[in-house]
Structures are given as C-alpha cells and as structure tokens.
Tab-separated table of C-alpha atoms in Angstrom:
chain	number	residue	atom	x	y	z
Y	1016	MET	CA	45.003	18.172	-46.680
Y	1017	ASN	CA	42.222	20.043	-48.479
Y	1018	TRP	CA	44.432	23.132	-48.508
Y	1019	LEU	CA	46.952	21.447	-50.824
Y	1020	LYS	CA	46.644	21.713	-54.593
Y	1021	PRO	CA	49.916	20.420	-56.058
Y	1022	SER	CA	50.671	20.508	-59.770
Y	1023	TRP	CA	53.223	18.300	-61.429
Y	1024	GLN	CA	55.066	21.331	-62.816
Y	1025	ALA	CA	55.514	22.844	-59.342
Y	1026	VAL	CA	56.531	19.510	-57.783
Y	1027	LEU	CA	59.094	18.856	-60.500
Y	1028	ALA	CA	60.418	22.433	-60.259
Y	1029	VAL	CA	60.955	22.043	-56.505
Y	1030	LEU	CA	62.761	18.734	-57.045
Y	1031	LEU	CA	65.013	20.317	-59.673
Y	1032	CYS	CA	65.869	23.130	-57.264
Y	1033	LEU	CA	66.798	20.653	-54.548
Y	1034	VAL	CA	68.966	18.647	-56.957
Y	1035	ALA	CA	70.672	21.841	-58.168
Y	1036	PHE	CA	71.344	22.875	-54.572
Y	1037	GLY	CA	72.812	19.444	-53.798
Y	1038	LEU	CA	75.103	19.488	-56.838
Y	1039	GLY	CA	76.754	22.689	-55.677
Y	1040	ALA	CA	78.621	24.956	-58.089
Y	1041	MET	CA	76.634	26.549	-60.909
Y	1042	SER	CA	79.661	27.484	-63.020
Y	1043	LYS	CA	83.258	26.418	-63.606
Y	1044	PRO	CA	84.765	29.491	-61.887
Y	1045	GLU	CA	82.619	28.791	-58.830
Y	1046	ALA	CA	83.775	25.153	-58.813
Y	1047	ALA	CA	87.392	26.349	-59.007
Y	1048	ALA	CA	86.798	28.793	-56.140
Y	1049	LEU	CA	85.288	26.033	-54.004
Y	1050	ALA	CA	88.262	23.756	-54.756
Y	1051	GLU	CA	90.775	26.502	-53.822
Y	1052	PRO	CA	89.221	28.466	-50.934
Y	1053	THR	CA	92.367	30.575	-50.494
Y	1054	ALA	CA	92.437	31.733	-54.126
Y	1055	THR	CA	90.663	34.934	-55.139
Y	1056	ILE	CA	88.589	33.731	-58.066
Y	1057	ALA	CA	85.693	35.821	-59.356
Y	1058	TYR	CA	82.671	33.768	-60.248
Y	1059	PRO	CA	79.016	34.429	-61.124
Y	1060	TYR	CA	76.150	34.312	-58.612
Y	1061	MET	CA	78.400	35.142	-55.652
Y	1062	GLY	CA	75.430	36.620	-53.801
Y	1063	ALA	CA	72.506	35.617	-56.017
Y	1064	LYS	CA	72.619	31.815	-55.989
Y	1065	GLY	CA	70.605	31.478	-52.792
Y	1066	LEU	CA	68.171	34.150	-53.966
Y	1067	ILE	CA	67.517	32.313	-57.249
Y	1068	ILE	CA	66.905	28.977	-55.532
Y	1069	GLY	CA	64.823	30.670	-52.838
Y	1070	LEU	CA	62.613	32.452	-55.376
Y	1071	LEU	CA	61.919	29.247	-57.231
Y	1072	LEU	CA	61.299	27.202	-54.066
Y	1073	ILE	CA	58.977	29.803	-52.550
Y	1074	ALA	CA	56.997	30.211	-55.773
Y	1075	GLY	CA	56.780	26.453	-56.312
Y	1076	VAL	CA	55.801	25.549	-52.742
Y	1077	ILE	CA	53.286	28.360	-52.185
Y	1078	SER	CA	51.659	27.609	-55.553
Y	1079	MET	CA	50.711	24.178	-54.155
Y	1080	VAL	CA	48.544	25.847	-51.530
Y	1081	LYS	CA	44.938	26.475	-52.513
Y	1082	LEU	CA	44.972	29.988	-53.909
Y	1083	THR	CA	42.798	31.756	-56.413
Y	1084	PRO	CA	43.993	31.106	-59.986
Y	1085	ILE	CA	44.897	34.778	-60.452
Y	1086	ALA	CA	46.966	34.890	-57.244
Y	1087	GLU	CA	48.731	31.627	-58.091
Y	1088	ALA	CA	49.477	32.758	-61.649
Y	1089	LEU	CA	50.859	36.090	-60.392
Y	1090	LEU	CA	53.076	34.330	-57.833
Y	1091	LEU	CA	54.431	31.915	-60.445
Y	1092	PHE	CA	54.961	34.722	-62.946
Y	1093	VAL	CA	57.048	36.795	-60.524
Y	1094	GLY	CA	59.068	33.843	-59.227
Y	1095	ALA	CA	59.840	32.324	-62.635
Y	1096	HIS	CA	60.747	35.565	-64.389
Y	1097	ALA	CA	62.770	37.036	-61.519
Y	1098	ALA	CA	64.809	33.835	-61.258
Y	1099	ALA	CA	65.326	33.704	-65.027
Y	1100	TRP	CA	66.478	37.343	-65.080
Y	1101	LEU	CA	68.982	36.680	-62.286
Y	1102	LEU	CA	70.275	33.577	-64.072
Y	1103	ILE	CA	70.872	35.439	-67.352
Y	1104	LYS	CA	72.305	38.524	-65.636
Y	1105	GLY	CA	74.694	36.432	-63.567
Y	1106	ILE	CA	76.180	34.447	-66.448
Y	1107	ALA	CA	77.041	37.632	-68.401
Y	1108	GLY	CA	80.809	37.860	-68.629
Y	1109	PHE	CA	81.195	34.149	-67.830
Y	1110	GLU	CA	79.711	32.701	-71.042
Y	1111	GLY	CA	80.345	29.022	-71.626
Y	1112	THR	CA	81.101	28.221	-67.976
Y	1113	ALA	CA	77.658	27.046	-66.813
Y	1114	LEU	CA	77.366	23.667	-65.116
Y	1115	ALA	CA	74.394	21.338	-64.590
Y	1116	PRO	CA	72.774	23.303	-61.685
Y	1117	TYR	CA	72.468	26.357	-63.950
Y	1118	PHE	CA	70.434	24.416	-66.496
Y	1119	LEU	CA	68.405	22.665	-63.792
Y	1120	LEU	CA	67.355	26.016	-62.306
Y	1121	LEU	CA	66.529	27.313	-65.776
Y	1122	ALA	CA	64.319	24.253	-66.312
Y	1123	ALA	CA	62.660	24.838	-62.923
Y	1124	ALA	CA	61.856	28.448	-63.839
Y	1125	TRP	CA	60.461	27.295	-67.185
Y	1126	LEU	CA	58.209	24.736	-65.464
Y	1127	LEU	CA	56.768	27.423	-63.167
Y	1128	ALA	CA	56.148	29.668	-66.186
Y	1129	TRP	CA	54.432	26.716	-67.893
Y	1130	ARG	CA	52.165	26.326	-64.873
Y	1131	CYS	CA	51.444	30.074	-64.964
Y	1132	VAL	CA	50.380	29.916	-68.629
Y	1133	ALA	CA	48.263	26.812	-67.959
Y	1134	LEU	CA	46.418	28.637	-65.173
Y	1135	LEU	CA	45.824	31.700	-67.325
Y	1136	SER	CA	44.565	29.491	-70.166
Y	1137	SER	CA	41.988	27.904	-67.842
Y	1138	LEU	CA	40.441	31.259	-66.890
Y	1139	ARG	CA	37.080	32.144	-68.434
Y	1140	PRO	CA	36.460	35.811	-67.619
Y	1141	ALA	CA	33.087	37.338	-68.426
Y	1142	GLN	CA	34.379	40.820	-69.292
Y	1143	ALA	CA	35.428	41.446	-72.886
Y	1144	GLY	CA	38.455	43.479	-71.755
Y	1145	ALA	CA	39.729	40.628	-69.598
Y	1146	LYS	CA	39.329	38.170	-72.487
Y	1147	THR	CA	41.316	40.457	-74.772
Y	1148	ALA	CA	44.011	40.895	-72.134
Y	1149	LEU	CA	44.355	37.119	-71.720
Y	1150	ARG	CA	44.600	36.634	-75.483
Y	1151	LEU	CA	47.562	39.009	-75.459
Y	1152	ILE	CA	49.248	37.976	-72.200
Y	1153	ILE	CA	49.347	34.210	-72.815
Y	1154	PRO	CA	51.186	34.308	-76.175
Y	1155	ALA	CA	53.406	37.120	-74.835
Y	1156	ILE	CA	54.601	34.925	-71.948
Y	1157	PHE	CA	55.026	31.963	-74.287
Y	1158	GLY	CA	57.069	34.022	-76.748
Y	1159	ALA	CA	59.108	35.635	-73.978
Y	1160	TRP	CA	60.177	32.223	-72.720
Y	1161	ILE	CA	61.392	31.219	-76.161
Y	1162	LEU	CA	63.707	34.236	-75.992
Y	1163	ILE	CA	64.654	33.573	-72.341
Y	1164	ILE	CA	65.654	29.969	-73.028
Y	1165	TRP	CA	67.479	31.031	-76.198
Y	1166	GLU	CA	69.429	33.708	-74.301
Y	1167	ALA	CA	70.182	31.523	-71.299
Y	1168	VAL	CA	71.290	28.468	-73.262
Y	1169	THR	CA	73.473	30.349	-75.755
Y	1170	ARG	CA	75.235	32.255	-72.969
Y	1171	GLY	CA	75.435	29.374	-70.496
Y	1172	ALA	CA	76.655	26.792	-72.999
Y	1173	GLY	CA	78.918	29.276	-74.775
Y	1174	ILE	CA	77.480	28.610	-78.227
Y	1175	PRO	CA	79.699	30.410	-80.769
Y	1176	PHE	CA	78.312	33.757	-81.879
Y	1177	ILE	CA	78.752	32.787	-85.508
Y	1178	LEU	CA	76.374	29.856	-85.039
Y	1179	LEU	CA	73.637	31.432	-82.926
Y	1180	PRO	CA	73.861	34.904	-81.368
Y	1181	PRO	CA	71.766	35.542	-78.244
Y	1182	PRO	CA	68.589	37.650	-78.587
Y	1183	SER	CA	70.202	40.513	-76.632
Y	1184	ALA	CA	72.909	40.857	-79.300
Y	1185	ILE	CA	70.275	40.788	-82.039
Y	1186	GLY	CA	68.266	43.463	-80.218
Y	1187	ALA	CA	71.365	45.629	-79.867
Y	1188	ARG	CA	72.072	45.260	-83.577
Y	1189	ILE	CA	68.482	46.279	-84.413
Y	1190	ALA	CA	68.741	49.347	-82.174
Y	1191	ASN	CA	72.050	50.373	-83.768
Y	1192	SER	CA	70.950	49.735	-87.380
Y	1193	LEU	CA	67.532	51.386	-87.563
Y	1194	PRO	CA	68.316	53.559	-90.635
Y	1195	ILE	CA	69.600	50.546	-92.615
Y	1196	LEU	CA	66.690	48.343	-91.526
Y	1197	GLY	CA	64.233	51.127	-92.352
Y	1198	SER	CA	65.537	51.481	-95.907
Y	1199	ASP	CA	65.445	47.691	-96.364
Y	1200	VAL	CA	61.851	47.515	-95.116
Y	1201	ARG	CA	60.843	50.372	-97.416
Y	1202	GLN	CA	62.406	48.668	-100.456
Y	1203	THR	CA	61.188	45.125	-99.780
Y	1204	ILE	CA	57.857	45.498	-97.993
Y	1205	PHE	CA	56.428	48.866	-98.982
Y	1206	LYS	CA	57.372	48.443	-102.639
Y	1207	ALA	CA	57.753	44.817	-103.728
Y	1208	VAL	CA	55.551	43.045	-101.183
Y	1209	LEU	CA	52.598	45.433	-100.954
Y	1210	ILE	CA	52.338	46.150	-104.680
Y	1211	GLY	CA	52.778	42.500	-105.625
Y	1212	TYR	CA	50.335	41.391	-102.928
Y	1213	ILE	CA	47.608	43.796	-104.039
Y	1214	VAL	CA	48.022	43.104	-107.759
Y	1215	GLY	CA	48.331	39.329	-107.334
Y	1216	ASN	CA	45.300	38.962	-105.082
Y	1217	LEU	CA	43.166	41.305	-107.170
Y	1218	ALA	CA	44.104	39.497	-110.392
Y	1219	GLY	CA	43.408	36.112	-108.821
Y	1220	PHE	CA	40.019	37.288	-107.570
Y	1221	VAL	CA	38.974	38.739	-110.962
Y	1222	VAL	CA	40.086	35.628	-112.860
Y	1223	ALA	CA	38.223	33.457	-110.330
Y	1224	ILE	CA	34.995	35.364	-111.098
Y	1225	LEU	CA	35.617	34.859	-114.823
Y	1226	ALA	CA	36.375	31.163	-114.294
Y	1227	ASP	CA	33.161	30.807	-112.305
Y	1228	ARG	CA	31.222	32.537	-115.060
Y	1229	VAL	CA	32.881	30.692	-117.979
Y	1230	PRO	CA	33.026	26.906	-117.377
Y	1231	PHE	CA	35.801	26.157	-119.872
Y	1232	LEU	CA	38.109	28.594	-118.047
Y	1233	ARG	CA	37.454	26.815	-114.762
Y	1234	ARG	CA	38.187	23.414	-116.261
Y	1235	GLY	CA	41.305	24.549	-118.072
Y	1236	LEU	CA	42.771	27.124	-115.696
Y	1237	LEU	CA	42.596	25.374	-112.328
Y	1238	PRO	CA	44.828	22.410	-113.293
Y	1239	ILE	CA	47.363	24.872	-114.708
Y	1240	GLY	CA	47.102	26.915	-111.500
Y	1241	ASN	CA	47.918	23.862	-109.407
Y	1242	MET	CA	50.934	23.177	-111.613
Y	1243	VAL	CA	52.223	26.767	-111.559
Y	1244	SER	CA	51.785	27.048	-107.795
Y	1245	ALA	CA	54.247	24.145	-107.461
Y	1246	LEU	CA	56.985	25.966	-109.407
Y	1247	PRO	CA	60.112	26.537	-107.269
Y	1248	ILE	CA	60.627	30.188	-106.423
Y	1249	ILE	CA	64.391	29.899	-106.928
Y	1250	GLY	CA	63.659	29.010	-110.551
Y	1251	VAL	CA	61.141	31.784	-111.158
Y	1252	ALA	CA	63.011	34.622	-109.424
Y	1253	PRO	CA	66.055	34.786	-111.785
Y	1254	ILE	CA	63.749	34.822	-114.800
Y	1255	MET	CA	61.724	37.711	-113.370
Y	1256	VAL	CA	64.952	39.608	-112.674
Y	1257	MET	CA	66.001	39.126	-116.315
Y	1258	TRP	CA	62.597	40.287	-117.561
Y	1259	PHE	CA	61.902	43.247	-115.271
Y	1260	GLY	CA	65.349	44.365	-114.096
Y	1261	PHE	CA	67.093	44.479	-110.745
Y	1262	ASP	CA	64.805	46.939	-108.962
Y	1263	TRP	CA	61.595	46.206	-107.053
Y	1264	PRO	CA	59.322	45.475	-110.117
Y	1265	SER	CA	60.977	42.080	-110.629
Y	1266	LYS	CA	60.364	41.195	-106.972
Y	1267	ALA	CA	56.774	42.382	-107.228
Y	1268	ALA	CA	56.371	40.106	-110.271
Y	1269	VAL	CA	57.533	37.124	-108.194
Y	1270	VAL	CA	55.056	38.072	-105.464
Y	1271	ILE	CA	52.250	38.329	-108.053
Y	1272	ILE	CA	52.983	34.821	-109.314
Y	1273	MET	CA	53.082	33.429	-105.764
Y	1274	THR	CA	49.837	35.094	-104.640
Y	1275	PHE	CA	47.762	34.787	-107.808
Y	1276	PHE	CA	46.981	31.090	-107.752
Y	1277	PRO	CA	46.179	30.635	-104.044
Y	1278	MET	CA	43.623	33.435	-104.409
Y	1279	LEU	CA	42.265	31.904	-107.618
Y	1280	VAL	CA	41.838	28.399	-106.185
Y	1281	ASN	CA	40.356	29.561	-102.868
Y	1282	THR	CA	37.918	31.996	-104.472
Y	1283	VAL	CA	36.651	29.392	-106.938
Y	1284	ALA	CA	36.144	26.953	-104.048
Y	1285	GLY	CA	34.425	29.653	-101.976
Y	1286	LEU	CA	32.019	30.572	-104.772
Y	1287	ALA	CA	30.825	26.967	-104.748
Y	1288	ALA	CA	30.334	26.968	-100.963
Y	1289	SER	CA	26.799	28.359	-100.850
Y	1290	GLY	CA	24.118	25.723	-100.374
Y	1291	HIS	CA	21.507	24.569	-102.876
Y	1292	MET	CA	18.639	25.818	-100.710
Y	1293	GLU	CA	20.012	29.364	-100.724
Y	1294	ARG	CA	20.547	29.292	-104.472
Y	1295	ASP	CA	17.009	27.951	-105.025
Y	1296	LEU	CA	15.684	30.754	-102.865
Y	1297	MET	CA	17.489	33.324	-105.014
Y	1298	ARG	CA	15.990	31.739	-108.127
Y	1299	THR	CA	12.496	32.039	-106.688
Y	1300	TYR	CA	13.168	35.780	-106.401
Y	1301	ALA	CA	14.081	35.787	-110.126
Y	1302	SER	CA	17.647	36.767	-109.284
Y	1303	ASP	CA	20.119	36.395	-112.143
Y	1304	TYR	CA	23.882	35.720	-111.927
Y	1305	TRP	CA	25.228	39.052	-110.685
Y	1306	PRO	CA	22.717	39.749	-107.866
Y	1307	THR	CA	23.174	36.140	-106.712
Y	1308	LEU	CA	26.932	36.556	-106.829
Y	1309	LEU	CA	26.930	39.803	-104.861
Y	1310	LYS	CA	24.275	38.970	-102.277
Y	1311	LEU	CA	24.795	35.245	-101.702
Y	1312	ARG	CA	27.850	33.627	-103.210
Y	1313	LEU	CA	30.513	36.256	-102.463
Y	1314	PRO	CA	29.506	36.602	-98.785
Y	1315	ALA	CA	29.595	32.797	-98.490
Y	1316	ALA	CA	33.039	32.787	-100.135
Y	1317	MET	CA	34.534	35.382	-97.777
Y	1318	PRO	CA	36.090	32.827	-95.357
Y	1319	PHE	CA	37.851	31.192	-98.349
Y	1320	ILE	CA	38.985	34.543	-99.747
Y	1321	PHE	CA	40.409	35.648	-96.404
Y	1322	ASN	CA	42.098	32.281	-96.032
Y	1323	ALA	CA	43.914	33.008	-99.297
Y	1324	LEU	CA	44.746	36.539	-98.128
Y	1325	LYS	CA	46.293	35.195	-94.920
Y	1326	ILE	CA	48.285	32.537	-96.758
Y	1327	ASN	CA	49.482	35.105	-99.270
Y	1328	SER	CA	50.522	37.559	-96.550
Y	1329	THR	CA	53.379	35.217	-95.649
Y	1330	LEU	CA	54.058	33.937	-99.174
Y	1331	ALA	CA	54.482	37.493	-100.464
Y	1332	LEU	CA	57.174	38.324	-97.926
Y	1333	ILE	CA	59.036	35.071	-98.526
Y	1334	GLY	CA	58.868	35.538	-102.300
Y	1335	ALA	CA	60.182	39.107	-102.246
Y	1336	ILE	CA	63.088	38.294	-99.907
Y	1337	VAL	CA	64.166	35.213	-101.865
Y	1338	ALA	CA	63.868	37.091	-105.172
Y	1339	GLU	CA	66.306	39.701	-103.861
Y	1340	PHE	CA	68.988	37.016	-103.597
Y	1341	PHE	CA	69.185	36.953	-107.408
Y	1342	GLY	CA	69.799	40.621	-108.100
Y	1343	THR	CA	68.746	43.870	-106.489
Y	1344	PRO	CA	69.998	47.391	-105.836
Y	1345	VAL	CA	72.207	47.742	-102.758
Y	1346	VAL	CA	69.161	47.813	-100.504
Y	1347	GLY	CA	66.507	45.320	-99.459
Y	1348	MET	CA	66.042	42.629	-96.837
Y	1349	GLY	CA	67.105	39.749	-99.078
Y	1350	PHE	CA	70.136	41.675	-100.324
Y	1351	ARG	CA	71.169	42.486	-96.753
Y	1352	ILE	CA	70.832	38.879	-95.610
Y	1353	SER	CA	72.872	37.484	-98.490
Y	1354	THR	CA	75.677	40.071	-98.190
Y	1355	GLU	CA	75.939	40.024	-94.380
Y	1356	VAL	CA	76.177	36.226	-94.357
Y	1357	GLY	CA	79.207	36.544	-96.613
Y	1358	ARG	CA	80.737	39.064	-94.182
Y	1359	MET	CA	79.962	36.811	-91.188
Y	1360	ASN	CA	77.833	39.550	-89.587
Y	1361	ILE	CA	75.387	36.994	-88.264
Y	1362	ASP	CA	73.758	39.393	-85.808
Y	1363	MET	CA	72.719	41.619	-88.729
Y	1364	VAL	CA	71.304	38.604	-90.540
Y	1365	TRP	CA	69.231	37.712	-87.480
Y	1366	ALA	CA	68.173	41.353	-87.139
Y	1367	GLU	CA	66.777	41.272	-90.678
Y	1368	ILE	CA	65.071	37.948	-89.948
Y	1369	ALA	CA	63.517	39.374	-86.779
Y	1370	VAL	CA	62.256	42.479	-88.593
Y	1371	ALA	CA	60.839	40.316	-91.403
Y	1372	ALA	CA	59.092	38.052	-88.870
Y	1373	LEU	CA	57.634	41.069	-87.070
Y	1374	ALA	CA	56.452	42.644	-90.332
Y	1375	GLY	CA	54.903	39.359	-91.462
Y	1376	SER	CA	53.123	38.921	-88.134
Y	1377	VAL	CA	51.729	42.467	-88.264
Y	1378	PHE	CA	50.642	41.955	-91.876
Y	1379	TYR	CA	48.904	38.681	-90.986
Y	1380	GLY	CA	47.302	40.251	-87.903
Y	1381	VAL	CA	45.852	43.160	-89.908
Y	1382	VAL	CA	44.318	40.732	-92.406
Y	1383	ALA	CA	42.910	38.624	-89.543
Y	1384	LEU	CA	41.342	41.699	-87.909
Y	1385	ILE	CA	39.713	42.711	-91.200
Y	1386	GLU	CA	38.456	39.143	-91.569
Y	1387	ARG	CA	36.791	39.268	-88.151
Y	1388	ALA	CA	35.081	42.535	-89.072
Y	1389	VAL	CA	33.866	41.280	-92.467
Y	1390	THR	CA	32.912	37.701	-91.529
Y	1391	PHE	CA	31.430	38.461	-88.086
Y	1392	TRP	CA	28.489	36.235	-88.991
Y	1393	HIS	CA	30.633	33.113	-89.528
Y	1394	PRO	CA	30.547	30.445	-86.744
Y	1395	SER	CA	34.355	30.487	-86.407
Y	1396	VAL	CA	34.266	34.195	-85.553
Y	1397	ARG	CA	31.148	34.064	-83.395
Y	1398	GLY	CA	32.727	31.244	-81.399
Y	1399	GLY	CA	35.575	33.522	-80.314
C-alpha cells in the first residue's frame, strides 16, 4: 500500500459525492421529473450530473495515489474548478431550487480545492520566478473560491437579490457602469484620498520630527493624538463639510485628520527604535542631532513609518467614502452608495464596494512594494 497517499480532504470529498449520488435529485424540478416520469419537466443537470460527480470522484481518488505534488495539485485544480463551473452553470435559470446533493457536491469541490491550495503552500521552489508565481496563485485560488461559493450559494438557495446579489450580477453592473464608476473613483480617490493621504502623512511625519526634537511637544502632543485618533468619523465628517464645503476639500480634511495621528505616533516610536550601542557609536564620531537622525534613526524608523503608511492607506479610503455620506456633489463613491441604497439598486452598491476594495488593495500593495525596496535590510523583508 506504499502507492497510497490519502488526504482527509480527498476522502471526505469522495464520501460527499457518494452521499450526493445516493440522495438522488439535485434540484426540485429534477425531483418532480423523477416523481412523474411521463411529464415533460425541464430541470438542470439533465446531462451534466454524472459528469460533475465523475469529475469529483476521479480527481479525489487519483489524488490519493502517490503523485508528485505539482501533478496532484493540477489534477485537483482541474477537477474542483470544472465541477464548480458545471454546478453554477447548471443552476442558472433554476435559482432557489437546489436540494441537498447540490450543496454536498459544492462542498466536495471546495474540499478538493482546499487540498490543492495546501499542496501548493507546501512547495518550496528554488527559482525566484516560481516563488513569485506561487505567491500569486495561492491567494488567487483562495479568493476565487470565495466568489465561487458566494455565486453558488446565492443562486442555489435563491437568496433575494435585494439581500445579496451574486458576483456575476455585480460584475455585469461594473461592466455596464464604467463611466459612472470612473467619475466616482476620480472624485473620491484621485482627489480626496490621495491629497488627504499625502498631506496627512507628511504633516504627521514633520510634527513627529519636531516632537522628537522638542521634549515638551512629545509629552503634550502624543496624549492628545491618542484622544483625537479615537474621535468617531461620523462626528468629524459633518463638521468638515460645514467648514470646507461640499466638494472634495472637506473629504480631504477628514482624511488628513484620520492619517495624521497614526503617522505621528508610529514615527515617534520608530525614532526611539535605534539601539543605545548605535547611538553611542554616532557620538564617538562627534555626530550631532541631524546627521544621527538622517543616518541612523530615520533608517531604523522606516518599518514603523511604513506600518503607518499601510494603515493609513485603508483609513484614508474609508474616511473619504464615509465623509461623502454627509454632503458632496452628485459624484463620488460614498454619494453613489448612499443614493443607490435608497433606490434599491443593490448591485450598484456592491459594484462601488468592489471597486473601492480593489483600489484599496492596489494602494496597499504599492505601499508594500515600496516598503520592500526601502527596507530590504530588515529581517522581515530578508526572510521573504
């Protein structure tokens, strides 16, 4: 039996397939057709039910044979995703009619995809290109299965569109609303978020240098910073709208307030991160405050500064969108969300949420890439 290499995911997936096969009908129309053989009832999976179960069984059983990890992962990937695609394609037009076997087969496909990701995560390739590819493929599969389960469950269970639209409907709305989404992104991200982010972080960094240089500022400003950072955004945003008007400057002001204090606190903590031995060495070279700051303390503070930049990359987007709920021109992501909720256009709301999530992820990723380039010497970066 040395040729066997079973995994619990594959074993459980095979058992779920067998149970689904034994239960029979995958949907209510199919159950009605089986109960009335003489009636002409259209039902999903008329020719695909055996193919779905066969794909999952073949992938699950063959994966228990000793294969190379790459071959096993490829087999599981094809079997799980082909079965999931057939399940979702078959239920289209019959939403809300799925029975227990449908969900059991969906769970079986998910288990095989889980096993695929686990195998890919265990690989340790030597080539840099292969490492980069794995870092992209693994989260891509993980994210794809969030969408697959979302799509399959909402369609199979017939969840009302007003409560949770399927990802396909959200994607169609994005494709059909690109001009509107583009103008909203330009107003919210390229004006309010970017300007507020740059000004807030720069101001926090400069004040942190001053607080480090002047002790009474550090002792008096940091407690106030902790208090201000706890202010609720829904209380600050209306005040900023009253002060700076309905256009993007008021939203940028909210972003400045939200990003200023995280940068201040993290930079002050980072400036204190250099060790006593390094500072004593700089003193032996007769180095005064500014050369020590530039050559020792700021490089040591870079991980803290980039931590603040990454935190602020998400806070800035949240702040600008929430601030738009309290007054804005007829454009902007927050404005669109608030108005489309009132019109019950939930797919447009989710489209704005998806675009905001994508923009925030790209923003965070750019900051993380810059961090890796600047702090290449840090153990967290050198360790991969």
